[in-house]
Short mmCIF file of C-alpha atoms and ligand atoms in Angstrom, two decimals:
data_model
loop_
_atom_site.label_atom_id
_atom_site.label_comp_id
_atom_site.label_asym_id
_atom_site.label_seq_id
_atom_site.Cartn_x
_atom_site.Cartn_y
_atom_site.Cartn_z
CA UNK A 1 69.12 84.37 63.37
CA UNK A 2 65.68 83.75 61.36
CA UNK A 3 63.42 80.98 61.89
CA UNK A 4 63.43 79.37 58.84
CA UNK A 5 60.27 78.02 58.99
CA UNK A 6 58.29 80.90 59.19
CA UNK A 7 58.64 81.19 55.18
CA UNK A 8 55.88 82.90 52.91
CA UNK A 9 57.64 81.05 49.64
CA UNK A 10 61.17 79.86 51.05
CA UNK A 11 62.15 83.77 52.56
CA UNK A 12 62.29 84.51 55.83
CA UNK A 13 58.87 86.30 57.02
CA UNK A 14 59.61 90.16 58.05
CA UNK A 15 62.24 90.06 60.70
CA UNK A 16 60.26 91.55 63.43
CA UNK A 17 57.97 89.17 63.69
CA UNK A 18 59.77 86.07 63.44
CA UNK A 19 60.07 85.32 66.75
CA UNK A 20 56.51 84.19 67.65
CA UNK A 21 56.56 80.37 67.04
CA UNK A 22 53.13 80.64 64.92
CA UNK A 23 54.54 83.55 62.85
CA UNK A 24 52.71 86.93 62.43
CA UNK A 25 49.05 86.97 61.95
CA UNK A 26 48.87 90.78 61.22
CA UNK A 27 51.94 92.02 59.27
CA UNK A 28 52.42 95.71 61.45
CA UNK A 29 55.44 96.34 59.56
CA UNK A 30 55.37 98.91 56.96
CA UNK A 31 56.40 96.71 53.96
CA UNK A 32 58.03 98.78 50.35
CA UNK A 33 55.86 96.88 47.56
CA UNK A 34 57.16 97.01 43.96
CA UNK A 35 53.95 96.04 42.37
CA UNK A 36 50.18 94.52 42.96
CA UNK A 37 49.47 90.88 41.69
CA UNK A 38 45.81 90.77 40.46
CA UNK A 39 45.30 87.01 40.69
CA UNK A 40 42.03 85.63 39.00
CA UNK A 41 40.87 82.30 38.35
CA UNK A 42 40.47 82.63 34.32
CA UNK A 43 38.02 81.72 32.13
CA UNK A 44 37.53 80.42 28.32
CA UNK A 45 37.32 83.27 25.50
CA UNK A 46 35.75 80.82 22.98
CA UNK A 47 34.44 77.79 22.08
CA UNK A 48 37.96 76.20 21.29
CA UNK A 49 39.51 77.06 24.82
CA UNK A 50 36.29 75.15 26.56
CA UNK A 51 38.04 71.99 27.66
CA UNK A 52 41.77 73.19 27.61
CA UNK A 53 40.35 75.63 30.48
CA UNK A 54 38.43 72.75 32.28
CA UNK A 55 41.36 70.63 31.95
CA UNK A 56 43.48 73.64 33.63
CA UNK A 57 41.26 73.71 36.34
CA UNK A 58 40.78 69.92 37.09
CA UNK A 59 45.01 69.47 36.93
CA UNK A 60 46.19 66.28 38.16
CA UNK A 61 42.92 64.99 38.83
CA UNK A 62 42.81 63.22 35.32
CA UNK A 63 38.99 63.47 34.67
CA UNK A 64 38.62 62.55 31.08
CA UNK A 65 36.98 65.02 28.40
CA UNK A 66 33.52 62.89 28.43
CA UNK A 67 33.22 64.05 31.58
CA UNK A 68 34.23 67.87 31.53
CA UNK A 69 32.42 68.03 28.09
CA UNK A 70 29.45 68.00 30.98
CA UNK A 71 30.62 70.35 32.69
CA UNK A 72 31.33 72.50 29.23
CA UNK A 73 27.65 72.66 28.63
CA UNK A 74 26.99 75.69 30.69
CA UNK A 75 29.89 77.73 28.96
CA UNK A 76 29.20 76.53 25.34
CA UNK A 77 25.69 78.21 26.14
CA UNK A 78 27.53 81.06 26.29
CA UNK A 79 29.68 80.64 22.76
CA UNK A 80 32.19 79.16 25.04
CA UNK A 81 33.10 82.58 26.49
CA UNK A 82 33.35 83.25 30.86
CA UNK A 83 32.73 86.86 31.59
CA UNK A 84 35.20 86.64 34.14
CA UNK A 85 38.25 88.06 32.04
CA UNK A 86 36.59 91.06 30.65
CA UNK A 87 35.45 91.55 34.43
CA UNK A 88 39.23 91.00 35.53
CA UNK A 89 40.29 93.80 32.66
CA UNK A 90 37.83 95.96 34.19
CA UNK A 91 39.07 95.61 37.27
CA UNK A 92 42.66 96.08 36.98
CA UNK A 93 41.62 99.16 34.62
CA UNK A 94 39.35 100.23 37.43
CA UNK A 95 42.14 99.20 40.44
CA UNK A 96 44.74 101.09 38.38
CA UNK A 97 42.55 104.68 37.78
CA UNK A 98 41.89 104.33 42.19
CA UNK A 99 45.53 103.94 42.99
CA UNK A 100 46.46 107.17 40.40
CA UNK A 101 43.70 109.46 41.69
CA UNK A 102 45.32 108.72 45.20
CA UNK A 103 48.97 109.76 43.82
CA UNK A 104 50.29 106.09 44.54
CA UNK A 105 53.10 104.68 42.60
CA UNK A 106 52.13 101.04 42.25
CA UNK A 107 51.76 99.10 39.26
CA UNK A 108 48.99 96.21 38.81
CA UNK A 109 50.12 92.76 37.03
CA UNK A 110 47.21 90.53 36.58
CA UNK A 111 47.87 86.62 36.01
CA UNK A 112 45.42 84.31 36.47
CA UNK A 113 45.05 80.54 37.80
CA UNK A 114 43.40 78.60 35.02
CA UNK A 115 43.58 80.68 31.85
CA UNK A 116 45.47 83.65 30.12
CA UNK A 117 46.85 85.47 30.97
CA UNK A 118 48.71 83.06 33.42
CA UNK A 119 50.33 83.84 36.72
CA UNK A 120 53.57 82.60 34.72
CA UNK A 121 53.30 85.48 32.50
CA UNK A 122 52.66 87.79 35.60
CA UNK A 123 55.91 86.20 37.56
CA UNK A 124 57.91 86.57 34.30
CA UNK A 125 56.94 89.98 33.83
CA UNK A 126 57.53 90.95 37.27
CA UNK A 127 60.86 89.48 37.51
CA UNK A 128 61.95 91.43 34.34
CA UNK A 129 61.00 94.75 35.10
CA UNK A 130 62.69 94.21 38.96
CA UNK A 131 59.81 93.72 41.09
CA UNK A 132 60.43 91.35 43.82
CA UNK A 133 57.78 92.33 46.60
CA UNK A 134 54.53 91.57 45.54
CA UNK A 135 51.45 91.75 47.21
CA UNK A 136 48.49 89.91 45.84
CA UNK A 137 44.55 90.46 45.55
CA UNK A 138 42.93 87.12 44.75
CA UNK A 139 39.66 87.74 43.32
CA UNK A 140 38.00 85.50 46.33
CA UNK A 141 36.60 86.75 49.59
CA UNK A 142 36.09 84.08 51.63
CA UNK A 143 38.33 81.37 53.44
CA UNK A 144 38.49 77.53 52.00
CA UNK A 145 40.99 75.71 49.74
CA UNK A 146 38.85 76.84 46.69
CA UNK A 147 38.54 80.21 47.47
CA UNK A 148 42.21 80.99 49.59
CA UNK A 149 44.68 78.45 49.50
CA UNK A 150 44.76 77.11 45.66
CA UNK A 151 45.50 80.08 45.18
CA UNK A 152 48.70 80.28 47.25
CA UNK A 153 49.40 76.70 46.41
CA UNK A 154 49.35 78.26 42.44
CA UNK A 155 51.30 80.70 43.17
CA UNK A 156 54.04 78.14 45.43
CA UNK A 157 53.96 75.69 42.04
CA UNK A 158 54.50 78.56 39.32
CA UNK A 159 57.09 80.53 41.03
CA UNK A 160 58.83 76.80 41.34
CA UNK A 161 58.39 76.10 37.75
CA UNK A 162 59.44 79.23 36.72
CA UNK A 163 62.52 79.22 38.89
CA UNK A 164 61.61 82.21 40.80
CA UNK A 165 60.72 81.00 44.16
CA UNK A 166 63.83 82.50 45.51
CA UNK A 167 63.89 85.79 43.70
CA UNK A 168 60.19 87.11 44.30
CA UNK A 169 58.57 87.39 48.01
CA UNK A 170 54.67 86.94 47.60
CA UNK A 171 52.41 88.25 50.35
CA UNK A 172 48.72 88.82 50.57
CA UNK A 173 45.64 90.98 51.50
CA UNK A 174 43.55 89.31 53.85
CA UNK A 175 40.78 87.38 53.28
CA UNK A 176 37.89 90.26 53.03
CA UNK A 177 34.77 88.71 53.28
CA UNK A 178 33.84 91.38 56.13
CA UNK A 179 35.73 94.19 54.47
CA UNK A 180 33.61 97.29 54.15
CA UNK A 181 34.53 97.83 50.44
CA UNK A 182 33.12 94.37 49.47
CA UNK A 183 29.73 93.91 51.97
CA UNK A 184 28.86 97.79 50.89
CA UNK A 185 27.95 96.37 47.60
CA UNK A 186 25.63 93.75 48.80
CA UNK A 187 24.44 95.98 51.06
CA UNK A 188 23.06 98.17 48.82
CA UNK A 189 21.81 95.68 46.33
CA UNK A 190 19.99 93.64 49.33
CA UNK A 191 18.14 97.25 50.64
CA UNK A 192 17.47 98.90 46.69
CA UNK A 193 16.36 95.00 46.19
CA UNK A 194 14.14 94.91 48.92
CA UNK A 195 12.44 98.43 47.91
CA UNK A 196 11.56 97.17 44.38
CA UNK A 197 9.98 93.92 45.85
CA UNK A 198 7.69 96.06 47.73
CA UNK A 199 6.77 98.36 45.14
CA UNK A 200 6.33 95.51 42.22
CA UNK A 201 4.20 92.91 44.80
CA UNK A 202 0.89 94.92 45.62
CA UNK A 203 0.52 94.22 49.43
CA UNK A 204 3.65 92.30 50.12
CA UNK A 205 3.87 91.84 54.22
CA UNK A 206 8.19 92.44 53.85
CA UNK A 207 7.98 90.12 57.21
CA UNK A 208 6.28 86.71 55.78
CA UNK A 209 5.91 86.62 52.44
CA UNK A 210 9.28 88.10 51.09
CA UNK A 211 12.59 85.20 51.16
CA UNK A 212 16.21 86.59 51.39
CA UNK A 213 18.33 83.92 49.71
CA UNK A 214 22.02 84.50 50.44
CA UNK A 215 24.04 81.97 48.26
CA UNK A 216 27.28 80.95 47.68
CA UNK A 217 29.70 78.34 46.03
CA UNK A 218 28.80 74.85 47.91
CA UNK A 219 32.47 73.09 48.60
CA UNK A 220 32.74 69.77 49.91
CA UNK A 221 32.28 69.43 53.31
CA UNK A 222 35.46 67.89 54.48
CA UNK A 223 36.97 71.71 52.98
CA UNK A 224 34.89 72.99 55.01
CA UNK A 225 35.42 71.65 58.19
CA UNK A 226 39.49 72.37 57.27
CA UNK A 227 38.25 76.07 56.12
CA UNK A 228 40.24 78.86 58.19
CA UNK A 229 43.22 78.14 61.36
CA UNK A 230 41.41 74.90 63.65
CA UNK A 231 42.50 76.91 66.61
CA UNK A 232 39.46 79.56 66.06
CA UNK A 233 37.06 76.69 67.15
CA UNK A 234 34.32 77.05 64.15
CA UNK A 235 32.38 74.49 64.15
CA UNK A 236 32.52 71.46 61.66
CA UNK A 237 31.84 73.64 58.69
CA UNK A 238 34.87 75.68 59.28
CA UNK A 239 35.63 79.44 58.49
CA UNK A 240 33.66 79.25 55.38
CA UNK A 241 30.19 79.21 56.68
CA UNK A 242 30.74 80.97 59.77
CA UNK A 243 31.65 83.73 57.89
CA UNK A 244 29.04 83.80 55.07
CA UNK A 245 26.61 83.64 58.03
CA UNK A 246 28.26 86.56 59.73
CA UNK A 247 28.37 88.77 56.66
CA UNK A 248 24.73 87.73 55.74
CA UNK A 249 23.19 89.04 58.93
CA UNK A 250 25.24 92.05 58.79
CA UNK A 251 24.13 92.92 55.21
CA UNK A 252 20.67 92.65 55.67
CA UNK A 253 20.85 94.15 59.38
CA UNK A 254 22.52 96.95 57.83
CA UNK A 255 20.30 97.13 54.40
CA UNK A 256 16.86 97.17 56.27
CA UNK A 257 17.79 100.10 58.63
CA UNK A 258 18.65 102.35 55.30
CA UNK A 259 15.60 101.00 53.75
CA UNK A 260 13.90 102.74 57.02
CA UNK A 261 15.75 105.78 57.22
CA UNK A 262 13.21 106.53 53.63
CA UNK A 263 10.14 108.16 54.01
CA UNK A 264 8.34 106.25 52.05
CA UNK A 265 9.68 103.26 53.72
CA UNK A 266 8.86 104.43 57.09
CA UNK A 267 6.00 103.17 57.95
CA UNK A 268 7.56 99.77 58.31
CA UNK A 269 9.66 101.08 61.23
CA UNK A 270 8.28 98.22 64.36
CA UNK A 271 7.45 95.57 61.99
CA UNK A 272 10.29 92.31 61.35
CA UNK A 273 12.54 91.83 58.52
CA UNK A 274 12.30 89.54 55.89
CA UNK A 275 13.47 85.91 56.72
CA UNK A 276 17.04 84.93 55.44
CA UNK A 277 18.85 81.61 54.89
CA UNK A 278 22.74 80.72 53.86
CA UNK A 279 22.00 78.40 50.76
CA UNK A 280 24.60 77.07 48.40
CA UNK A 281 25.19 76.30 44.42
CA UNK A 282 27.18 74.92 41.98
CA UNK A 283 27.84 71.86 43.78
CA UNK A 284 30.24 69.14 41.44
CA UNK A 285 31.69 66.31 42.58
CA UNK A 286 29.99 62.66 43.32
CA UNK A 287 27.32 62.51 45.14
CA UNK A 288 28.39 59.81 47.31
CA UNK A 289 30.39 62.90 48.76
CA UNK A 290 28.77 65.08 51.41
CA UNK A 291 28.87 69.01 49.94
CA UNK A 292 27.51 72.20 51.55
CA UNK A 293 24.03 72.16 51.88
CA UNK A 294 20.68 73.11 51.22
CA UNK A 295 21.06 74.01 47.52
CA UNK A 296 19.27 76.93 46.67
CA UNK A 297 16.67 75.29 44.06
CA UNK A 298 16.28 72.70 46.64
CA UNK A 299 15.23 75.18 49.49
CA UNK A 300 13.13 76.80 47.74
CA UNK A 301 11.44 73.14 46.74
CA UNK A 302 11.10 71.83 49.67
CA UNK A 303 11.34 74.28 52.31
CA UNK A 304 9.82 77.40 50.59
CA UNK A 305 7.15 75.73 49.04
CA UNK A 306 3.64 76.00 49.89
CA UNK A 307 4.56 78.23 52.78
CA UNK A 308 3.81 82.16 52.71
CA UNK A 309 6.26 82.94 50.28
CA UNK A 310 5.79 85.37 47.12
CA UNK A 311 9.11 86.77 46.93
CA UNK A 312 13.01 85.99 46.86
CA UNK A 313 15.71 88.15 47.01
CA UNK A 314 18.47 86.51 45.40
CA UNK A 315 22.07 87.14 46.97
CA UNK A 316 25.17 86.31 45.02
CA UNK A 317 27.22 86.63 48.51
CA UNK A 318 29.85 84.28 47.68
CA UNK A 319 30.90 85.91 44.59
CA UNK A 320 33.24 88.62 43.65
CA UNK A 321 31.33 89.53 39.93
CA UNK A 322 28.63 88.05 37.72
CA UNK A 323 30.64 85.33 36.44
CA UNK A 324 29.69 82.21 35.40
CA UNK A 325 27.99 80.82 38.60
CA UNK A 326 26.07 83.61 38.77
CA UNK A 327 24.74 84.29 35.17
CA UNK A 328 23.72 80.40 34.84
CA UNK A 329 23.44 78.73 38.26
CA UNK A 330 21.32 81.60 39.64
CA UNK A 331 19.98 84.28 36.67
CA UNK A 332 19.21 80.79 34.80
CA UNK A 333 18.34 77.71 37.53
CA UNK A 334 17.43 79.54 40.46
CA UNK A 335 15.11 82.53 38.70
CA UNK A 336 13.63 79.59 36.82
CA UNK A 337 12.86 77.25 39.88
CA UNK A 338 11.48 80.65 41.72
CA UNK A 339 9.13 81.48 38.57
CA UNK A 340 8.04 77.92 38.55
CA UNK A 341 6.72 78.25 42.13
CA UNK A 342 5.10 81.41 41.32
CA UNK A 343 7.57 83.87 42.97
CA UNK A 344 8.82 86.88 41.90
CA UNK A 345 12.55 87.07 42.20
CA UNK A 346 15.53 89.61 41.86
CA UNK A 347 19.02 88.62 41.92
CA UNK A 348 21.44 91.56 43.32
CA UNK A 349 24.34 92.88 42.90
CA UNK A 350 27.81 91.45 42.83
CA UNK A 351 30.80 93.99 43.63
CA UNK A 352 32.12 93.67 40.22
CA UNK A 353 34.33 97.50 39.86
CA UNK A 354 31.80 98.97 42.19
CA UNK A 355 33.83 102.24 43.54
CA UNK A 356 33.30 101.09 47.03
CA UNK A 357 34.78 97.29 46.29
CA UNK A 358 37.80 99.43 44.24
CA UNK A 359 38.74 101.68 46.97
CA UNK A 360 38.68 98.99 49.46
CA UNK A 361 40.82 96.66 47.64
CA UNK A 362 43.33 99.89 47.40
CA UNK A 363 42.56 100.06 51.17
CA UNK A 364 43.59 96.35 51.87
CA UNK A 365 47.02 96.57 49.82
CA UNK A 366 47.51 100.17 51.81
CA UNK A 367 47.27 98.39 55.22
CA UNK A 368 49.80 95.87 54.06
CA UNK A 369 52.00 98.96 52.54
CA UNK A 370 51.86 100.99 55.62
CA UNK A 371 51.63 97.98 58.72
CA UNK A 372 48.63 99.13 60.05
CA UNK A 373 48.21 97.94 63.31
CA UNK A 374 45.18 95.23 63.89
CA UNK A 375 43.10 97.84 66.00
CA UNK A 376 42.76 99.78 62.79
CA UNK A 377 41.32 97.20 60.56
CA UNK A 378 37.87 97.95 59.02
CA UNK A 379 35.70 94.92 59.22
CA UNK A 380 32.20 94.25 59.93
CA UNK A 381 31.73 91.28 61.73
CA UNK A 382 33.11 90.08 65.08
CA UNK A 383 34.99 87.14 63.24
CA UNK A 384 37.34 89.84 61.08
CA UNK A 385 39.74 91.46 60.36
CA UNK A 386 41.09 88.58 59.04
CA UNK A 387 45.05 87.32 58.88
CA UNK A 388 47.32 89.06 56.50
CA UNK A 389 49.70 85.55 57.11
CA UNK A 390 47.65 82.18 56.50
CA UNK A 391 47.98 80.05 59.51
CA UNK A 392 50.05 76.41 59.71
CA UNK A 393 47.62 74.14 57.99
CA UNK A 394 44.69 76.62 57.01
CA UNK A 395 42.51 75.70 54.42
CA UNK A 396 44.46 72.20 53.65
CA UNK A 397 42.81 70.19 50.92
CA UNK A 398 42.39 66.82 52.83
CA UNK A 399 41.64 65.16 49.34
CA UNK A 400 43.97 66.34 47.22
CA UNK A 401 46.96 66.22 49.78
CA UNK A 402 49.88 68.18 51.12
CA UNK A 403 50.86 70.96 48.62
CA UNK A 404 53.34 73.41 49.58
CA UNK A 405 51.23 77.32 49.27
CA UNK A 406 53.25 80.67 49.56
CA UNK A 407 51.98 83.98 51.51
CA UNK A 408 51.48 81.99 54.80
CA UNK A 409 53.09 80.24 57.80
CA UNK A 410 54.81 77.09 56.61
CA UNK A 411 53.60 74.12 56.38
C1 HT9 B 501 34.57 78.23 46.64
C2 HT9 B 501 34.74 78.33 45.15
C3 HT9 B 501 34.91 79.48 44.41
C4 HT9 B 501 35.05 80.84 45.02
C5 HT9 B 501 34.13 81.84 44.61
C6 HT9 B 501 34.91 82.94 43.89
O1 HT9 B 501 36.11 82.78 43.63
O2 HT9 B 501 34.34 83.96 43.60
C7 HT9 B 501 35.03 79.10 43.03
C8 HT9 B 501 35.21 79.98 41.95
C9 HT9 B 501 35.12 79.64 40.59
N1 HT9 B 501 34.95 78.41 40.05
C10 HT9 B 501 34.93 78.53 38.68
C11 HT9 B 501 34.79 77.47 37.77
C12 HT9 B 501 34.90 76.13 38.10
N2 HT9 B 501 34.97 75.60 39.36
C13 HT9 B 501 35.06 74.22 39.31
C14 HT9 B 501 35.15 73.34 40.38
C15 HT9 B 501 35.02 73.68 41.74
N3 HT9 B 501 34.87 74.95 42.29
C16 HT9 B 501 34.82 74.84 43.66
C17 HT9 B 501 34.67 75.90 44.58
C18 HT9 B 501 34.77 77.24 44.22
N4 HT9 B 501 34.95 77.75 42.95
C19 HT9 B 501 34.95 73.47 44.00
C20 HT9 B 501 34.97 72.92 45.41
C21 HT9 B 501 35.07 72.75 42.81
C22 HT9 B 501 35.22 71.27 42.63
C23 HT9 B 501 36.64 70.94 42.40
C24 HT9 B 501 37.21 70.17 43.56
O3 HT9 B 501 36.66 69.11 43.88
O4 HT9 B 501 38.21 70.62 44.14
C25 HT9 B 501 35.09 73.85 37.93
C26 HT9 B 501 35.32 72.43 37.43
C27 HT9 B 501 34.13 71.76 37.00
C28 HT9 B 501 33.25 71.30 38.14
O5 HT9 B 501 33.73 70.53 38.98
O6 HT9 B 501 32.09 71.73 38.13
C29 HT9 B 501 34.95 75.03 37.18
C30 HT9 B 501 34.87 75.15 35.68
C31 HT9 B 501 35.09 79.92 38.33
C32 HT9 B 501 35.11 80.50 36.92
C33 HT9 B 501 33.76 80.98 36.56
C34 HT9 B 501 33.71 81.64 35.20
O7 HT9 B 501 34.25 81.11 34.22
O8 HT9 B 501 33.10 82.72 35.09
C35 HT9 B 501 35.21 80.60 39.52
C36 HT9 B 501 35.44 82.07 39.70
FE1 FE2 B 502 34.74 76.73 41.27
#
């Protein structure tokens, strides 16, 4: 007999692991896939989708249009389009080429969360051509309810409204923050970055005078603390942080021994690395309530300033591509609060269809495809790999409530 509450979205989880009360972290079992579900958040393609995107994305939270009109300012800047759909496209076109070079049979169906195309038109599509395994990459690395389990809880609601919830099993890569294929970007951005700094700041001592800002999306702090399974004993600002920090030391560990291995560079072989600090943007929300913190223009205010400083690195670590967040809350606000202290300032590389980022997505659904044991995981850090099955309670939204999420251990 199954346990019935080990469900990823009402089925029984594989068979084989069903016995262990928590449910499988690591899915070992080779699993027969129909198809890969591309999930995205979604963004506006012009000025007229603005606030019927924003009020998408702020569902049930009835914020009236005064106030996401606010919020529309940064997009209407932009004629009201996101880059993050043509960067999806590219993706899927770039996800698709990987997985025929390789000779694998797998099709990609991209739906997103907040815009078209929808993950109803995905679901739909997948339940009419026959596909009823799917295994999805959501375009987030990291664990919190923003960036891991909205995204199950979309998928939960949709294949409910749709009537589906019975018919198609959902599962999940892991979360990949430490995946090889995703830090090698950053990696190299962070070390090519830290080469140009040097040759564009005449006499720049890498070890004092030369900031590396790794940033990512602030989320409240009561999300954080609920970030990732309690059981792994993070401290109060969960999985999220503890990650980002892990990956951050790990990226510039690995980017300033390359930057070594060059003759030119290696005469600073002996001498320290730059300084680096976890720093967070994009911060919403009242400020009565307690966010991530230090922002990034903030640091550089009142922590940067009037020290040694004549540099910053600027590392979009949190993000998968140059969407939104990055093109105005760092390549506008943050290069414009370093200028106006005097620095000079680069802001790397996301992953965006990087080869390395597409192969290792095609990696992460392969592991899932063929079971591969936990042993054989690529990861980086000592925190990964992470779970292909979200634990009971992981990355609960303590403000928004009890939603039921698919791909994970019930509840
Ligand atoms: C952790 C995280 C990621 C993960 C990083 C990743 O996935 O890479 C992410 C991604 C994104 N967030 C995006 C856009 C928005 N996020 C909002 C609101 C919020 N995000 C939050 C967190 C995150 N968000 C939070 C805690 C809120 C407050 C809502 C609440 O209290 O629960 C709002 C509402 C307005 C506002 O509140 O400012 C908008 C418009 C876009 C699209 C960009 C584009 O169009 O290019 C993307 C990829
Ligand atoms: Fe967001």
């Amino acid at each position: 007999m199954t346990d019935t509450s080990l469900i990823t979205n009402g089925q029984p989880v594989l068979a084989a692991t069903a016995a262990a009360a928590s449910g499988p972290e690591h899915v070992e079992v080779p699993t027969a896939y129909d198809a890969i579900l591309l999930a995205g958040f979604g963004g506006p393609e012009g000025q007229d989708d603005v606030i019927p995107f924003l009020r998408n994305v702020t569902r049930g939270r009835g914020i009236p249009d005064e106030r996401l009109e606010e919020v529309a300012h940064h997009y209407r800047h932009f004629g009201g389009v996101s880059p993050i759909n043509a960067q999806n496209r590219a993706l899927k076109a770039a996800l698709e080429a990987e997985l025929a070079s390789r000779g694998i049979d797998m099709p990609v169906l991209w739906g997103n969360r907040n815009w078209e195309p929808y993950l109803e038109e995905a679901f739909t599509e997948a339940a009419d051509k026959g596909y009823n395994k799917l295994v999805a990459i959501a375009t987030s690395a990291y664990s919190s309810f923003s960036s891991c389990r909205q995204y199950r809880e979309d998928y939960a609601r949709v294949l409910t409204e749709t009537g589906l919830i019975d018919t198609i099993q959902i599962d999940k890569i892991r979360q990949f923050f430490d995946h090889p294929g995703f830090v090698r970007p950053f990696i190299d951005g962070v070390r090519d970055g830290m080469a140009r700094a040097i040759a564009e700041n005449d006499g720049l001592d890498v070890a004092t005078e030369l900031q590396v800002l790794f940033s990512t999306h602030s989320i409240p702090s009561s999300d954080a603390a609920r970030s990732g399974p309690d059981f792994r004993g993070f401290d109060e600002h969960g999985a999220y942080e503890a990650q980002h920090l892990a990956v951050g030391q790990v990226v510039l560990d690995q980017a300033w021994s390359e930057l070594l291995e060059q003759p030119e560079h290696a005469h600073l072989q002996g001498t320290s690395k730059p300084a680096w600090k976890l720093v967070y943007q994009s911060r919403s929300g009242p400020p009565t309530q307690p966010w991530l913190e230090p922002d990034i223009n903030d640091y550089m205010n009142e922590e940067l300033k009037g020290g040694p400083t004549r540099a910053v690195l600027i590392v979009p670590l949190g993000f998968v591509s140059d969407h939104m967040e990055v093109m105005w809350d760092l390549d506008e606000e943050a290069t414009e609060t370093a200028g106006e202290l005097g620095y000079w300032s680069l802001r790397t590389q996301t992953p965006g269809i990087d080869p390395a980022y597409v192969s290792g997505l095609v990696d992460l659904v392969l592991e899932r495809v063929n079971g591969t044991p936990k042993a054989e995981r690529p990861h980086m850090t000592d925190i990964g790999p992470w779970y292909d099955v979200c634990r009971p309670g992981c990355c609960e939204n303590v403000r928004a409530g009890f939603k039921p999420a698919a791909a994970g251990v019930a509840p």
